[in-house]
Coordinates of C-alpha atoms in Angstrom, one line a residue:
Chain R
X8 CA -16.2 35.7 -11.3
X9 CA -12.3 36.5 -11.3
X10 CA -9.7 35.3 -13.9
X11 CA -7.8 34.4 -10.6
X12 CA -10.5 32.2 -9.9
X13 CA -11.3 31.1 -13.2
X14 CA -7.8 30.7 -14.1
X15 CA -7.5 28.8 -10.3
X16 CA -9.8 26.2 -11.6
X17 CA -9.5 25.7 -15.2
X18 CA -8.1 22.3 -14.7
X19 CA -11.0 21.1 -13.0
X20 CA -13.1 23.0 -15.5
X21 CA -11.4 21.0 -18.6
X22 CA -11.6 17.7 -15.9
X23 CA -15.7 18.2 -15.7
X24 CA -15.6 18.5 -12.2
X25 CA -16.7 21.6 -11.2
X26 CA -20.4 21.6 -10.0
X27 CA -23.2 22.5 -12.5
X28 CA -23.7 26.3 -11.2
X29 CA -20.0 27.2 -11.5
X30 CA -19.5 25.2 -15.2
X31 CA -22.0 27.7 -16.3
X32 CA -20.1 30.4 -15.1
X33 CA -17.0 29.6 -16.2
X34 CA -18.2 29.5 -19.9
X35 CA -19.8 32.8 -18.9
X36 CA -16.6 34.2 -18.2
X37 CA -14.4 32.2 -21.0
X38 CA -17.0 33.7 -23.6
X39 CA -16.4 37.2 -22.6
X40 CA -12.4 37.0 -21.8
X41 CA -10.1 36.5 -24.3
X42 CA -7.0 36.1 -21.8
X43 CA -8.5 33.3 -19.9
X44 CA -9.7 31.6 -23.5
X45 CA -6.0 31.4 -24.2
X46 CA -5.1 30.0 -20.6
X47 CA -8.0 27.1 -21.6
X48 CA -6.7 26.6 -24.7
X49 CA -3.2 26.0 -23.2
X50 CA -4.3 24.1 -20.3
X51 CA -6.0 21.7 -22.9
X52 CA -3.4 21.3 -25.5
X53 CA -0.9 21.1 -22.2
X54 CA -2.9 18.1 -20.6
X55 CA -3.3 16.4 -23.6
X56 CA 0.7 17.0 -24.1
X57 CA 1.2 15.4 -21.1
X58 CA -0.5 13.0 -21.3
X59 CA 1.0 11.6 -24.6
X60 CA 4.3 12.2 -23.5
X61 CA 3.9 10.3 -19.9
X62 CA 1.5 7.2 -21.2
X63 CA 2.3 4.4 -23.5
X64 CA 3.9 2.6 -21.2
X65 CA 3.1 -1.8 -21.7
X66 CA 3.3 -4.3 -19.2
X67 CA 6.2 -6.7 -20.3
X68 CA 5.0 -9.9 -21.5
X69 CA 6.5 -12.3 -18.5
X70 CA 5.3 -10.4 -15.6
X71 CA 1.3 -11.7 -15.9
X72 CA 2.6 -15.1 -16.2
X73 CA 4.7 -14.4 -13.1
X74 CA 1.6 -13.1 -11.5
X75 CA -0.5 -16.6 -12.4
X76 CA 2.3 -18.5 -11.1
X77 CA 1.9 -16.4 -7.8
X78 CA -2.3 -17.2 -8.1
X79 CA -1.4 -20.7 -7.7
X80 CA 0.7 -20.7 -4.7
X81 CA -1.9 -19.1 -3.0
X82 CA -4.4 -21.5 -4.4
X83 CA -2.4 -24.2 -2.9
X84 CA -1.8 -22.7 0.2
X85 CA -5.5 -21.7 0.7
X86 CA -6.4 -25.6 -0.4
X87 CA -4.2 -26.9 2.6
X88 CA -5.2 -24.7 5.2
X89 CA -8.8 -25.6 4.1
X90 CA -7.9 -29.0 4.9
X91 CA -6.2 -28.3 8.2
X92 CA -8.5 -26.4 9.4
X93 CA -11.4 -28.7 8.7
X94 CA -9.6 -31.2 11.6
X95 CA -11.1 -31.3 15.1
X96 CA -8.5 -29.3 17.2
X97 CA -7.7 -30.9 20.7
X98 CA -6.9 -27.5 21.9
X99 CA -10.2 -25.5 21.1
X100 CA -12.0 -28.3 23.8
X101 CA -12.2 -26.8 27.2
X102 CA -9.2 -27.3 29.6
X103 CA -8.2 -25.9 32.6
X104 CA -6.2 -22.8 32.1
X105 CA -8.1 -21.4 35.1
X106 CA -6.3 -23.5 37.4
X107 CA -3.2 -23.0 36.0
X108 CA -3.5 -19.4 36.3
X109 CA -4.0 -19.9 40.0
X110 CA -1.4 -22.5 40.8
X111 CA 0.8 -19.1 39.1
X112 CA -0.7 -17.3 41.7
X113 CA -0.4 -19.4 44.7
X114 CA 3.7 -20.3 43.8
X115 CA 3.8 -16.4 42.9
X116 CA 3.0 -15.5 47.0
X117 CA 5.3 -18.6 48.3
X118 CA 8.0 -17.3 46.8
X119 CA 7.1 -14.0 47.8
X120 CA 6.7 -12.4 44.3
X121 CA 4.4 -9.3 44.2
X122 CA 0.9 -10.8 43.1
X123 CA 0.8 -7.8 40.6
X124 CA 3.8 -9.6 38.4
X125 CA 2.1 -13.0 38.9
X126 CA -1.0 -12.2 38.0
X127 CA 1.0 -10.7 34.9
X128 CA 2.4 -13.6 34.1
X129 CA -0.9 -15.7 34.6
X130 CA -2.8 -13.7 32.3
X131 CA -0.1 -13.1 29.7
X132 CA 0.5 -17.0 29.4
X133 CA -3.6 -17.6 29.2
X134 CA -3.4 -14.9 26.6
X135 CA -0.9 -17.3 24.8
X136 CA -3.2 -20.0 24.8
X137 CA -6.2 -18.1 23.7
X138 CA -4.8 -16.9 21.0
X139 CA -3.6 -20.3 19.5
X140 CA -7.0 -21.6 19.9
X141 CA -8.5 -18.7 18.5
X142 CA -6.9 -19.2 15.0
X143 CA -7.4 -15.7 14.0
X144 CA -6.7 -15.5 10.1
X145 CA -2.9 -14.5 9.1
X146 CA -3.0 -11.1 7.7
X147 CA 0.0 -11.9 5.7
X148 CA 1.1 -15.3 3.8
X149 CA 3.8 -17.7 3.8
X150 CA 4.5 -17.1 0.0
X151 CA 7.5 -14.8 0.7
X152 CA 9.3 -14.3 4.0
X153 CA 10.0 -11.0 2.9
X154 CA 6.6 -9.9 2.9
X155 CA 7.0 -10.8 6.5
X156 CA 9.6 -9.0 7.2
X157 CA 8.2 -5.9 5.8
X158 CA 4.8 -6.7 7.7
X159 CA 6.1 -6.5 11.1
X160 CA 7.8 -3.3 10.4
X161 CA 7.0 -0.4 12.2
X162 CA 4.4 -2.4 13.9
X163 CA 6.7 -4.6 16.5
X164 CA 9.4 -2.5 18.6
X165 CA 11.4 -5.7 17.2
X166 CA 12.4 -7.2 13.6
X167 CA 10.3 -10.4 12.7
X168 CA 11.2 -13.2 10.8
X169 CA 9.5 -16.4 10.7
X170 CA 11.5 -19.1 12.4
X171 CA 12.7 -22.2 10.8
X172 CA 13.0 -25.5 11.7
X173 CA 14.8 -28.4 10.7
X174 CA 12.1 -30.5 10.7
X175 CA 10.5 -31.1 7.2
X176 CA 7.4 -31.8 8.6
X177 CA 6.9 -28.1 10.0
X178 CA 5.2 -25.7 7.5
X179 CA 5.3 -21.6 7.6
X180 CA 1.3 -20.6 6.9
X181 CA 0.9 -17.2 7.9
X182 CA 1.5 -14.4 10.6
X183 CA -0.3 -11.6 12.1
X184 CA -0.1 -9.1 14.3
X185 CA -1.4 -9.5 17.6
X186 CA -1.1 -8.5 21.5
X187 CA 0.2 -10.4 24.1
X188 CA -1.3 -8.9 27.0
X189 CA 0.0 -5.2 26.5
X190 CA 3.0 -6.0 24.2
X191 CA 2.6 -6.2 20.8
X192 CA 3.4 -9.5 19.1
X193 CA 4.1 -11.4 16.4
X194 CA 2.0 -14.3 15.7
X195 CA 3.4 -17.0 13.3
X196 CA 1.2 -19.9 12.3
X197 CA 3.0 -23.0 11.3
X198 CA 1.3 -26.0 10.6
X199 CA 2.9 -29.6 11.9
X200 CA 1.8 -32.9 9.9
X201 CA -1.6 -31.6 9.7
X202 CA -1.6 -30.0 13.3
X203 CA -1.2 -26.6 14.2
X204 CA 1.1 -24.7 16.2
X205 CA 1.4 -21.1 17.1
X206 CA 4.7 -19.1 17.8
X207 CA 3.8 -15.8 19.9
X208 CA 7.2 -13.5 19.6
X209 CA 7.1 -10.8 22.1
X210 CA 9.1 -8.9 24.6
X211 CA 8.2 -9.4 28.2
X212 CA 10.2 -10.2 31.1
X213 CA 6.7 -11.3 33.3
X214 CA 6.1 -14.8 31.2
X215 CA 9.6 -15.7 32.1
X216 CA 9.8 -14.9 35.3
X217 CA 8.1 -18.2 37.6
X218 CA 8.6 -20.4 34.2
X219 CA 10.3 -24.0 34.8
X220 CA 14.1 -24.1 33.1
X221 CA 15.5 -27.6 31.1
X222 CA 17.8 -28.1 28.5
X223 CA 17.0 -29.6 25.4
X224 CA 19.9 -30.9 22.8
X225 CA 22.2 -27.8 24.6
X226 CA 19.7 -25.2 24.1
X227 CA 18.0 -23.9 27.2
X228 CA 14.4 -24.0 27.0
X229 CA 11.9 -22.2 29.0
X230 CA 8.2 -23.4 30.1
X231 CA 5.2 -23.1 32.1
X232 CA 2.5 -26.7 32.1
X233 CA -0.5 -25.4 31.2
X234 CA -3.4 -27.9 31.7
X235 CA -1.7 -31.2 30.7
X236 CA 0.4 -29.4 28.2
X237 CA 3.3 -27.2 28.0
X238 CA 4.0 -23.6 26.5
X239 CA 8.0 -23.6 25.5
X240 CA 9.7 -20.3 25.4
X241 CA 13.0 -19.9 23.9
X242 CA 14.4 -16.0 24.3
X243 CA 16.9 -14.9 21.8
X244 CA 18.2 -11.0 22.1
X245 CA 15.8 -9.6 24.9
X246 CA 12.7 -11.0 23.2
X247 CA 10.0 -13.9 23.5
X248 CA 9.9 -16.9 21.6
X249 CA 6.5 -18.8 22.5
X250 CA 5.6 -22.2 21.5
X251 CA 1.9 -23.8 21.9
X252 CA 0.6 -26.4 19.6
X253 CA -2.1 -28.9 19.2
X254 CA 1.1 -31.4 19.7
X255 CA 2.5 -33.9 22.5
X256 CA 4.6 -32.1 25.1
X257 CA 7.8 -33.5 23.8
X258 CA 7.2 -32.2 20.2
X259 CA 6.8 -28.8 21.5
X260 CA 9.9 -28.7 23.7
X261 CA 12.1 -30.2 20.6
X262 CA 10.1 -27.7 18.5
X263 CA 11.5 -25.2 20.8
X264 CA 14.7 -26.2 21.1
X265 CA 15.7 -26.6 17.2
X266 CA 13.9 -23.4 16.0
X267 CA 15.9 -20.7 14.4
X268 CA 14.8 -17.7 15.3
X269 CA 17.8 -15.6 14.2
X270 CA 19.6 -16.1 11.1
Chain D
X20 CA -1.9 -30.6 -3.1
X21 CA -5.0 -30.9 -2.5
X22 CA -7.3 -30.8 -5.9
X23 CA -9.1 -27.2 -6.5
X24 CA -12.4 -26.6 -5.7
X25 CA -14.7 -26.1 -8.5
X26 CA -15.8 -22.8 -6.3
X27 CA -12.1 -21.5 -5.9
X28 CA -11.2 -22.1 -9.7
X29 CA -14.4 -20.1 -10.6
X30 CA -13.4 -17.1 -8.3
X31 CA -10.0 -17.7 -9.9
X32 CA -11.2 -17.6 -13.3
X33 CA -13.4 -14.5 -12.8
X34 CA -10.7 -12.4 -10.7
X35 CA -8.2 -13.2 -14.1
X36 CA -11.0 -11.7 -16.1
X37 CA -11.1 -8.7 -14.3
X38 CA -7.6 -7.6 -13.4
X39 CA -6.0 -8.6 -17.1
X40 CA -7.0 -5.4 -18.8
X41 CA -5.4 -3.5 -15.9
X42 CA -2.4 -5.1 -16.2
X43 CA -1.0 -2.0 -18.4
X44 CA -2.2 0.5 -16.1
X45 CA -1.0 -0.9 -12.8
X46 CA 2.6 -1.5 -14.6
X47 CA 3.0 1.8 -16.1
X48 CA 1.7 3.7 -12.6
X49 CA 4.2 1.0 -10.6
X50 CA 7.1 2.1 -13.1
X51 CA 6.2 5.8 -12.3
X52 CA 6.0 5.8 -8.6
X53 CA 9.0 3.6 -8.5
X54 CA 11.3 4.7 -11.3
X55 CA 12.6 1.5 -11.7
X56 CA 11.4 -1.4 -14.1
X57 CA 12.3 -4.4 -11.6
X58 CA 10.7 -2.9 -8.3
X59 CA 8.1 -1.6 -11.2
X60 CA 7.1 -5.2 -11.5
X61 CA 7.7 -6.3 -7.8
X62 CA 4.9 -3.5 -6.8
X63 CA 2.8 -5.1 -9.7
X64 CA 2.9 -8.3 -8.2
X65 CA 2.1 -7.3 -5.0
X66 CA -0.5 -5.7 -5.7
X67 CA -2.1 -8.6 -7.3
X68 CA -1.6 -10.8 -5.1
X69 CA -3.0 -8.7 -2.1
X70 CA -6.3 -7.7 -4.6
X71 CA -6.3 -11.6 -5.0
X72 CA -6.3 -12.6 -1.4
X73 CA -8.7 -9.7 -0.3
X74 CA -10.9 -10.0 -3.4
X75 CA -13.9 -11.5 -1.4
X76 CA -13.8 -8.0 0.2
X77 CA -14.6 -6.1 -3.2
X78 CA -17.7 -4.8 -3.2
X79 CA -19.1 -5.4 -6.5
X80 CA -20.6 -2.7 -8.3
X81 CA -17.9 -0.9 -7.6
X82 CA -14.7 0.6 -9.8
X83 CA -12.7 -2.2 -9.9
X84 CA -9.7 -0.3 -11.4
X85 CA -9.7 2.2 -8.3
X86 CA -9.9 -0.6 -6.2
X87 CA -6.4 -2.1 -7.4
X88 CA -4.6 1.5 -7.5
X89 CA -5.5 1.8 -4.0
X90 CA -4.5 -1.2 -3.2
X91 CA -1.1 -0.8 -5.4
X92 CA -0.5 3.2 -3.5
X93 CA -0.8 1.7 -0.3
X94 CA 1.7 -0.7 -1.2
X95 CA 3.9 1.2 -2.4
X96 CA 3.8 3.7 0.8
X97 CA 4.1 0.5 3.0
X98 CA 7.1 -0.6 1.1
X99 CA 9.0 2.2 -0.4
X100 CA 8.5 5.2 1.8
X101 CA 8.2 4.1 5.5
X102 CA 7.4 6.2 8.7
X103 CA 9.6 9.5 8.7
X104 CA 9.5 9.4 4.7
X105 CA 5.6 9.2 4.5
X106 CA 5.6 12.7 5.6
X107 CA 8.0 14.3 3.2
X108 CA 5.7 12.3 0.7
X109 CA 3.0 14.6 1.2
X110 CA 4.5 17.5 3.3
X111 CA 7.7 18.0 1.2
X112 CA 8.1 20.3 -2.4
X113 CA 4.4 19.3 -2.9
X114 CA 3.2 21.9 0.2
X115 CA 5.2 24.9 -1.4
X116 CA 2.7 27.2 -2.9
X117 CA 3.4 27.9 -6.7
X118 CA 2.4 31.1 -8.1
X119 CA -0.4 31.9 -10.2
X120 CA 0.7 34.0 -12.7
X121 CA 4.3 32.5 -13.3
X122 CA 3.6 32.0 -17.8
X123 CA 3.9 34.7 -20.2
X124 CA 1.1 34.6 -22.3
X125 CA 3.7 34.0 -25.6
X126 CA 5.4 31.6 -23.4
X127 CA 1.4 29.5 -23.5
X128 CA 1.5 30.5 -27.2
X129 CA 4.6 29.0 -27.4
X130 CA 3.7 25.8 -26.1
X131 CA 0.2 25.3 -26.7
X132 CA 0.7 23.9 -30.4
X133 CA 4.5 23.1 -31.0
X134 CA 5.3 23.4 -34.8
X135 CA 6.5 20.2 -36.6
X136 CA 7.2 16.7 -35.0
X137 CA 10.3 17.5 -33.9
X138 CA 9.3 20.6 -31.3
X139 CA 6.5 17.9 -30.2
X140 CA 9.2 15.4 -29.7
X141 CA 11.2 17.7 -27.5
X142 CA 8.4 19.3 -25.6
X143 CA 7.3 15.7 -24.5
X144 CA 10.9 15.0 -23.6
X145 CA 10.8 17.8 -21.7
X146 CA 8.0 16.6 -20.0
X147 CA 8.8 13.2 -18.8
X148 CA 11.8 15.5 -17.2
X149 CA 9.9 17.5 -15.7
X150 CA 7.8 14.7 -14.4
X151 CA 10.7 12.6 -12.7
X152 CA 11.5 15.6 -11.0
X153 CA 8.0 16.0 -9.6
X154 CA 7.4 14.1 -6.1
X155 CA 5.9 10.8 -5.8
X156 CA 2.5 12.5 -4.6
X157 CA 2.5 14.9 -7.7
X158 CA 3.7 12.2 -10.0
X159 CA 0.3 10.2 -8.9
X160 CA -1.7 12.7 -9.0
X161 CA -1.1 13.6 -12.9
X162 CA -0.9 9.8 -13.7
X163 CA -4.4 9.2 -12.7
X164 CA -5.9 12.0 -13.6
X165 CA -4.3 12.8 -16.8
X166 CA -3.2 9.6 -17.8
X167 CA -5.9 7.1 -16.5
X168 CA -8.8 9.5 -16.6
X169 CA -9.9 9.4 -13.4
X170 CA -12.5 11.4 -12.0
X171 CA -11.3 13.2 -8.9
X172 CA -13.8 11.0 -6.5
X173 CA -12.1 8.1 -7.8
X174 CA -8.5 10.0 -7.2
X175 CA -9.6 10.2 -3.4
X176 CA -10.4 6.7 -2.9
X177 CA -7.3 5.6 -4.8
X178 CA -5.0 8.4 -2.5
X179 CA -7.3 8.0 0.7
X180 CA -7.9 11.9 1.0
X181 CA -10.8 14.1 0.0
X182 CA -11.7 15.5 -2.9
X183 CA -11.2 19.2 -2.4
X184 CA -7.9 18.2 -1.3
X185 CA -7.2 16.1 -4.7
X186 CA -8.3 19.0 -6.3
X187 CA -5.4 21.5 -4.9
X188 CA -2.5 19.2 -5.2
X189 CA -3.6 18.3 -8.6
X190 CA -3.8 22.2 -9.6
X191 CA -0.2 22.8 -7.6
X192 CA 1.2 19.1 -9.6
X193 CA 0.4 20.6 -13.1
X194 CA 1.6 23.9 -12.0
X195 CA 5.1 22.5 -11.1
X196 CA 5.0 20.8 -14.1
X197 CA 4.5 23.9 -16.3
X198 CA 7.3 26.0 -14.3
X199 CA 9.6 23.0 -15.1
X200 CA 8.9 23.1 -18.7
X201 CA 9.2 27.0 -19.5
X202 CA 12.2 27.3 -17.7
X203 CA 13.4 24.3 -19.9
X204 CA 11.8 25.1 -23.3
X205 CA 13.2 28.8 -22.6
X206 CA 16.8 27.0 -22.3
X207 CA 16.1 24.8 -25.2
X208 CA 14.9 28.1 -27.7
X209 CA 11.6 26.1 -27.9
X210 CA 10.3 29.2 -26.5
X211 CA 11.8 32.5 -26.2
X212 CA 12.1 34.8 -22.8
X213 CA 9.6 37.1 -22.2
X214 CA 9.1 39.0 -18.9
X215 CA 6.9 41.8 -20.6
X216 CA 3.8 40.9 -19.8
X217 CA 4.2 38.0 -17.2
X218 CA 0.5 38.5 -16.0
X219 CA -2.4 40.9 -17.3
X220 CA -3.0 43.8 -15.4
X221 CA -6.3 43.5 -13.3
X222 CA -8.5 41.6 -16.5
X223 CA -11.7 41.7 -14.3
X224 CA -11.6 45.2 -15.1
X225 CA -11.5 44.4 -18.9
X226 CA -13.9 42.0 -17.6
X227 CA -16.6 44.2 -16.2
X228 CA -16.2 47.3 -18.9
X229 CA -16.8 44.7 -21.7
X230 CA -19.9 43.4 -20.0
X231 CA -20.7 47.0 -18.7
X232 CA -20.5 47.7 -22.5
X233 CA -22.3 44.8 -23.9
X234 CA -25.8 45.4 -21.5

């Protein structure tokens, strides 16, 4: 046993943390050297110096109540989703995406489109589907859009920030993030009177590319019927704004058309 | 709103009981790591109310405390130092070795009991100084374990590395503190300057003579 060594690990020494074999052979050594007794001695008196200088610190008073008042917004939110989620959803029944992905296919070769970017698009707008009827729990909370904002950082190649709507009836719940195909996505819940709706934002030119064109109130608005239903699609600066809901196909294209996705 | 559940306000109820007497801790740890009182409290919050969502996934039985300090340090490297800063978090100053033998043993004298309140006062002045100038990594590190008591398992889970590793950065952490504070406390005339016998001459020798001696 060295002073190096000794002196090496005297903090853990004073902490308790070296294993039993070496504790006894540190106080071995400590016994016998009077330099390295002094080291401990500082080393003591130094981490009890620092500690009295560094701690003390008190939590001021407002901040728990601040904190509660955060408790019950989640409380609330977690109580409404409970309710929404107890609702038989139209959407989870089965439908017939599997057509729809083949009538894709068969327009894709009419108008001469390579299957490949077809069957792209097919798969990209059943994986749009799927993943509103999946209802995978948000990862982060409608609280604070900031915390959405920060979420989506440095995981989409893109910023996120959950869109707004002018209707009242059209409620931020939660977002995660998710994969559309192989493009990573942003998946923001909202919940409509009671019904919900899922907002896929992505960047891919394949779920645009055989999609039907309309305007709605000036806006163009992008979309592909999926069995009996519609996905909308607004873009906004290179990237993917997807609409699908448990709503009636006119609610989802005004939906569409009156979000703001950049402000 | 719909009315509570009797089970959520229970959950509620118990989850208040348990994070309350942390309260102190996680603020004065937030106010380190962020130097600021305002995101001090911001990181607070946040950390709260992620323990609070995520508390079904506590495993009871476990230390609670670690539990939100994790929870609180990954916050903070999610929200104050981002991609290309993570890195210089724990690759920066803190990877530069310090040396061994850098105190004079009457500059330990010196500072292992100041005389009279006022040397106390200005040797824990000195420091906090020395402290704000450590990084974020180092300022952790001597928070938990000198502040909060930690042990150095708990230090891992709370930092997410292991415990050999908590071990080194907490040695090289106090180190830089020490340098910091001689060099001030020399400055100040807590101390005086002595580069006469900045390290003993080979005491394993002394060492082995003395117990050569003894047996």
């Amino acid at each position: 046993m060295t002073c190096k060594l000794v002196r090496r690990h005297l903090g853990a020494f004073i902490d308790g943390e070296l294993d039993p074999a070496s504790q006894i052979e540190f106080e071995r050594h400590l016994e016998a050297c009077a330099v390295c007794q002094e080291h401990l001695a500082f080393e003591r008196s130094f981490h009890q110096q620092a500690r009295e200088a560094i701690a003390g610190v008190h939590a001021p008073e407002h901040l728990w109540n601040r904190t509660l008042h955060r408790f019950d917004e989640i409380d609330a939110t977690r109580a409404e989703r409970t309710s929404i989620e107890a609702r038989p959803m139209r959407w989870r029944q089965t439908w017939p995406i599997a057509a729809a992905a083949a009538a894709v296919l068969i327009i894709g070769s009419v108008v001469g489109l390579p299957e490949s970017t077809a069957y792209q698009g097919a798969g990209m707008l059943q994986d749009v589907v799927n993943l509103h009827s999946q209802a995978l729990p948000s990862d982060v909370q409608a609280e604070a859009p900031q915390d959405v904002v920060r979420y989506f950082q440095g995981k989409t190649p893109f910023p996120v920030k959950p869109a707004r709507f002018a209707e009242p009836g059209m409620k931020f719940v939660g977002a995660r993030y998710i994969k559309v195909g192989a493009h990573p996505a942003a998946a923001l819940y909202y919940n409509h009177q009671g019904r919900r709706v899922t907002l896929l934002v992505f960047q891919s030119p394949e779920i645009v590319r055989n999609a039907h064109r309309t305007h709605v109130g000036g806006r163009e608005v992008l979309y592909h019927n999926v069995g009996g239903n519609v996905v909308t699609i607004r873009q906004h600066g290179g990237v993917n704004y997807a609409f699908f809901g448990d709503l009636d196909r006119p609610v989802l294209f005004q939906l569409a058309a009156n979000a703001r996705v950049a402000y | 709103m719909p009315g509570k559940s009797k089970k959520v306000e229970a959950q509620r109820r118990l989850f208040e009981a348990e994070v309350r007497p942390h309260l102190d801790t996680l603020y004065s740890i937030a106010l380190r790591l962020t130097r600021s009182p305002v995101d001090a409290e911001d990181l607070v919050q946040d950390t709260l109310v992620r323990a609070y969502r995520f508390y079904d996934r506590f495993e009871a039985g476990t230390n609670f405390k670690a539990w939100l300090l994790r929870i609180q340090m990954n916050s903070f490297v999610n929200r104050y130092r981002r991609a290309s800063r993570e890195r210089q978090v724990f690759d920066g100053p803190m990877a530069t070795p310090v040396g061994e033998g850098v105190m004079s043993r009457a500059t330990m004298r010196g500072l292992t009991d100041p005389v009279g309140d006022a040397e106390r006062q200005l040797i824990a002045q000195e420091i906090r100084r020395a402290f704000e100038e450590l990084s974020d990594e180092a300022r952790a590190m001597v928070m938990l374990a000198d502040v909060e008591e930690l042990s150095y398992k708990e230090i891992a889970e709370v930092v997410g590395c292991p415990i050999g590793t908590v071990m080194s950065r907490l040695h090289r952490a106090r180190k830089q503190l020490q340098v910091s504070l001689q060099a001030h406390a020399v400055q100040l005339g807590i101390i005086e300057e002595d580069d006469s016998e900045l390290e003993d001459p080979i005491p394993l020798e002394a060492f082995r003579a003395r117990k050569a001696a003894k047996s």
